[in-house]
PDB file of C-alpha atoms in Angstrom:
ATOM      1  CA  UNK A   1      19.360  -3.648  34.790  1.00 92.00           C
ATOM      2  CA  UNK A   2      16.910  -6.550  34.989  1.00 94.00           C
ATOM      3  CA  UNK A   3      15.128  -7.676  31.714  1.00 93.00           C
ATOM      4  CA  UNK A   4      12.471 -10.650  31.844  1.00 92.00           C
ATOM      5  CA  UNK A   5      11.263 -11.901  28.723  1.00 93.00           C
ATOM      6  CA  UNK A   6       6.977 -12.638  29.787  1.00 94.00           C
ATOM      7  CA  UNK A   7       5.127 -14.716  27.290  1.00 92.00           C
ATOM      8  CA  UNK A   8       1.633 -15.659  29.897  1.00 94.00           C
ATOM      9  CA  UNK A   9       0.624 -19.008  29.102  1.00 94.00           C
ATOM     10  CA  UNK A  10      -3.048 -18.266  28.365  1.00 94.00           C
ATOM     11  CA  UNK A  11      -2.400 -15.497  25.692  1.00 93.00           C
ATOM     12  CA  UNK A  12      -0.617 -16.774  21.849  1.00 91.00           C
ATOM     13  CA  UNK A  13       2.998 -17.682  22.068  1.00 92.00           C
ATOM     14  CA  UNK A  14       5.686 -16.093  19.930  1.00 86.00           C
ATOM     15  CA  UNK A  15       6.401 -17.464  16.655  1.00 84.00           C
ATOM     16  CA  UNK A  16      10.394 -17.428  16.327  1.00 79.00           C
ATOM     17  CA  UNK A  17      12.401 -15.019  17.786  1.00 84.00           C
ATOM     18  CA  UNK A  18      10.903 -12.250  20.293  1.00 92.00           C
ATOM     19  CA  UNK A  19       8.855 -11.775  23.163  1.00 93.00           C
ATOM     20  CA  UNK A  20       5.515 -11.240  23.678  1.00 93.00           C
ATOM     21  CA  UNK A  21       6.476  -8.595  26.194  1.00 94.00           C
ATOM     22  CA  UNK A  22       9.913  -7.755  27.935  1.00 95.00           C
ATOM     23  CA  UNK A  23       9.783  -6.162  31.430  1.00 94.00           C
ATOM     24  CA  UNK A  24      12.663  -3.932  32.647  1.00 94.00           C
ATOM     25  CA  UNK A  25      13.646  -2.944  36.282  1.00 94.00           C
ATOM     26  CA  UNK A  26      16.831  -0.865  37.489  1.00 94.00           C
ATOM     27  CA  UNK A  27      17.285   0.401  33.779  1.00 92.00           C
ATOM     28  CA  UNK A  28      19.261   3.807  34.196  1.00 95.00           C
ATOM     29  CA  UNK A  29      19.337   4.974  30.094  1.00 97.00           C
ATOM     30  CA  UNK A  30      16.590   4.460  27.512  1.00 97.00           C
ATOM     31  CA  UNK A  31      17.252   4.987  23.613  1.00 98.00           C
ATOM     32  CA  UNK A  32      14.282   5.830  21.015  1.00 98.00           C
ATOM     33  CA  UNK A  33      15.558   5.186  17.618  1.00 98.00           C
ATOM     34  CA  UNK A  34      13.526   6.682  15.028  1.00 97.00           C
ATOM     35  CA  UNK A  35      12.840   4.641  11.778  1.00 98.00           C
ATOM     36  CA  UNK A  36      15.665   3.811  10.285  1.00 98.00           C
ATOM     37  CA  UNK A  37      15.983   3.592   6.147  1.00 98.00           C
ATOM     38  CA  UNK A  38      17.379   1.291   3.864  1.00 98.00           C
ATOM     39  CA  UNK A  39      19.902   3.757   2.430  1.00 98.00           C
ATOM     40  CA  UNK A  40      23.527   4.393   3.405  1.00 97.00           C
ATOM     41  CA  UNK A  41      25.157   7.619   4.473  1.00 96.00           C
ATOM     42  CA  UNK A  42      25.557   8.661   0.939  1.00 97.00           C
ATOM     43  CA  UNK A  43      22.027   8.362   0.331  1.00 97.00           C
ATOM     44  CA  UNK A  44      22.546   5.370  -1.385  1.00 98.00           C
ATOM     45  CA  UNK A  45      19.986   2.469  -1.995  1.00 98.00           C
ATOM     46  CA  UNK A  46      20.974  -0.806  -2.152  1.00 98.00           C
ATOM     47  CA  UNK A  47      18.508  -2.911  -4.707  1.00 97.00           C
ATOM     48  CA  UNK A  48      16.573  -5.596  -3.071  1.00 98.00           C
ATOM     49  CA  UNK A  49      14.830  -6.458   0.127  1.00 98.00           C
ATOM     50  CA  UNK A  50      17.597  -8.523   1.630  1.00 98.00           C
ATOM     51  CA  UNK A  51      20.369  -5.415   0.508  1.00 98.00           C
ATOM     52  CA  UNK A  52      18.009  -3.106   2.222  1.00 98.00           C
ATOM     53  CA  UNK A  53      17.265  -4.688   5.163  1.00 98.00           C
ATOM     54  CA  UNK A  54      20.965  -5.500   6.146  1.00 98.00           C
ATOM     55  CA  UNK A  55      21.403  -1.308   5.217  1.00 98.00           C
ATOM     56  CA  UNK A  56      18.595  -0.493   8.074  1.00 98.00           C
ATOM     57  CA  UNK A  57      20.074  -3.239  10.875  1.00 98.00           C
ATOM     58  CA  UNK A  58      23.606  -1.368  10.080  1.00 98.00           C
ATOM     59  CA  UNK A  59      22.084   2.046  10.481  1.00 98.00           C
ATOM     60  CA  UNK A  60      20.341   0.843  13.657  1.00 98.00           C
ATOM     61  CA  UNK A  61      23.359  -0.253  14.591  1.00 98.00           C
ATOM     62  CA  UNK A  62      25.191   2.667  13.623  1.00 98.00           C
ATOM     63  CA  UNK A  63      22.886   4.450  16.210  1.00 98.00           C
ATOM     64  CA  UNK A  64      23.215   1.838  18.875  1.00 98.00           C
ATOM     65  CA  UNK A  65      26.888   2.748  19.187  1.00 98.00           C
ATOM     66  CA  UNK A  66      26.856   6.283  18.613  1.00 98.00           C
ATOM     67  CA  UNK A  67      24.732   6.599  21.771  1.00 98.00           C
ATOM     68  CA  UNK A  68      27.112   4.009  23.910  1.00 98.00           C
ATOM     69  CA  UNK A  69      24.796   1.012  23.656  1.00 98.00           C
ATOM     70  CA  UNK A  70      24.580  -2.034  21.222  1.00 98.00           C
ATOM     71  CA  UNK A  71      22.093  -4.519  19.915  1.00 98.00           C
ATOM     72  CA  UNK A  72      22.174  -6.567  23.497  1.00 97.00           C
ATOM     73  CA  UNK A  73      20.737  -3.175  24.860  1.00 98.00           C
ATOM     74  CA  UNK A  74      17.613  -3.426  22.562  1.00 98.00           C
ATOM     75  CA  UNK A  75      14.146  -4.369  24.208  1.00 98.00           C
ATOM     76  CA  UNK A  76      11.513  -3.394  21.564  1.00 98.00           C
ATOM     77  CA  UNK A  77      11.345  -3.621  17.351  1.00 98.00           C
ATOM     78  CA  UNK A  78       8.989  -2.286  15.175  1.00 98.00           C
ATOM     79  CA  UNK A  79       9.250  -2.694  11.857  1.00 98.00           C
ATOM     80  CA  UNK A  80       7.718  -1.382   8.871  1.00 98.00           C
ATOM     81  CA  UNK A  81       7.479  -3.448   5.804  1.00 98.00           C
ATOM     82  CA  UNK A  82       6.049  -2.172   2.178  1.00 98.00           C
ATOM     83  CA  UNK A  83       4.547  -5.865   0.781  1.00 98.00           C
ATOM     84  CA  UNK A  84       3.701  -8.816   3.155  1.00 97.00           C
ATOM     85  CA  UNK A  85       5.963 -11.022   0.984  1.00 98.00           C
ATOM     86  CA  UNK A  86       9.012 -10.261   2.421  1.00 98.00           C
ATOM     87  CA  UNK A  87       7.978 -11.079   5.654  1.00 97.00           C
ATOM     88  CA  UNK A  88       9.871 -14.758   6.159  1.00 96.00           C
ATOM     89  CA  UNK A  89      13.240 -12.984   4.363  1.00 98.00           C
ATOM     90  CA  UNK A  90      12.958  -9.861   7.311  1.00 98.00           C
ATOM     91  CA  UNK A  91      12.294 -12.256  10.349  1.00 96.00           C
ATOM     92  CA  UNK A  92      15.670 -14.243   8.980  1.00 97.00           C
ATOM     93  CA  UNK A  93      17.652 -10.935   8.478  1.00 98.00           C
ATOM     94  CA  UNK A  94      16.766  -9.837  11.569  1.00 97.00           C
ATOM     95  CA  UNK A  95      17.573 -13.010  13.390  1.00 96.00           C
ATOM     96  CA  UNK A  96      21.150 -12.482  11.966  1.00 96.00           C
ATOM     97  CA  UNK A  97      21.489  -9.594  13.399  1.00 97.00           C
ATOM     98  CA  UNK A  98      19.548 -10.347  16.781  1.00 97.00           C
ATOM     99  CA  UNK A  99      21.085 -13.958  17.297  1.00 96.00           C
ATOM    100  CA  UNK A 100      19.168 -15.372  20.894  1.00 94.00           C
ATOM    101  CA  UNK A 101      18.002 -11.400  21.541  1.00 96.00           C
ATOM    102  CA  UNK A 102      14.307 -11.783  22.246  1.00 95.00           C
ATOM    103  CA  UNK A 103      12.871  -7.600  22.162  1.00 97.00           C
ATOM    104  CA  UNK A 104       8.963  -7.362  22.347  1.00 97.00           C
ATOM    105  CA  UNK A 105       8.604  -7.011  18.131  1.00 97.00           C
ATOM    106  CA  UNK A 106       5.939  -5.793  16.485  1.00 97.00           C
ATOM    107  CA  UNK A 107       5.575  -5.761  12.124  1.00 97.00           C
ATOM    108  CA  UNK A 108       3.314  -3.710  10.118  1.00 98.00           C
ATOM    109  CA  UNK A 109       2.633  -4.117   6.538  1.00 98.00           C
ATOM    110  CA  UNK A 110       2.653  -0.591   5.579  1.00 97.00           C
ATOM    111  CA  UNK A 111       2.679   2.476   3.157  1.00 96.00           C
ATOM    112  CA  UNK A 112       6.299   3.414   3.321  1.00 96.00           C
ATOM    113  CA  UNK A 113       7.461   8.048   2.974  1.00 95.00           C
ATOM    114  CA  UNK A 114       9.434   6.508   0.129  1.00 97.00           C
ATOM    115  CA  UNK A 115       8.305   3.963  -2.224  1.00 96.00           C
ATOM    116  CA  UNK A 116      11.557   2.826  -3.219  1.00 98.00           C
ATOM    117  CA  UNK A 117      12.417   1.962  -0.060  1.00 98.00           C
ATOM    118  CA  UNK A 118      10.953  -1.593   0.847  1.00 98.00           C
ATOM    119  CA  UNK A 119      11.120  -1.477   5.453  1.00 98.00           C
ATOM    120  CA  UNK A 120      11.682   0.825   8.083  1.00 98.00           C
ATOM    121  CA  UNK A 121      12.868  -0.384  11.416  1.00 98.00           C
ATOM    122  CA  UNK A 122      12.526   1.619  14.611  1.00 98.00           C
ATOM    123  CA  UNK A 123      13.882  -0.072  17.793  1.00 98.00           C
ATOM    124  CA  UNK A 124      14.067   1.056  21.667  1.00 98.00           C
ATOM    125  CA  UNK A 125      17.217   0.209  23.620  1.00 98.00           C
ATOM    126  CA  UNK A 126      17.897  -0.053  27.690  1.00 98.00           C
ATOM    127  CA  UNK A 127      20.406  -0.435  29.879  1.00 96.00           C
TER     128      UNK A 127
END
């Protein structure tokens, strides 16, 4: 597979850690992973933004591997946060678990199905 990471010089550059668009070629499997919640397998919710975000990269993760694949594989991120506050704590969570990986990202401030929980992260994978 070929990935390019394309960030056009007369459009806004990224701020830390993504793409402004990633284009694929020869790609032979694609992965949607739905949103994934801050709670473990037991239905358990950790307290805390930074507990529940490093529950959701796990579960993503989780998913990653189940379907042969692993975070290198991923190309897009969306994620879903309840308060606009915890927006500098995500983008350093998820740059733990992304390292150098630069995936077209995109964050909305959101309404979350369950108020308790404070993100949801959906991602799409390639290889």
């Amino acid at each position: 597979m070929k990935r390019d990471a394309i960030n056009a010089k007369n459009a806004p550059q990224p701020r830390g850690g993504y793409a402004q668009a990633v284009k694929l070629e020869n790609f032979e499997r694609l992965l949607f992973v739905s949103g994934q919640i801050p709670t473990d397998v037991d239905d358990t919710l950790p307290e805390g933004f930074q507990a529940q975000a490093r529950q959701v990269w796990h579960n993503i993760d989780a998913q990653l591997k189940a379907a042969g694949m692993s975070k290198d594989d991923i190309v897009k991120v969306t994620t879903f946060l309840a308060d606009r506050h915890h927006t500098m704590v995500n983008r350093e969570i998820r740059s733990e678990y992304l390292g150098s990986l630069t995936p077209a990202m995109t964050v909305v401030i959101a309404g979350i199905f369950d108020t308790a929980w404070l993100l949801e992260v959906e991602v799409i994978a390639a290889q």
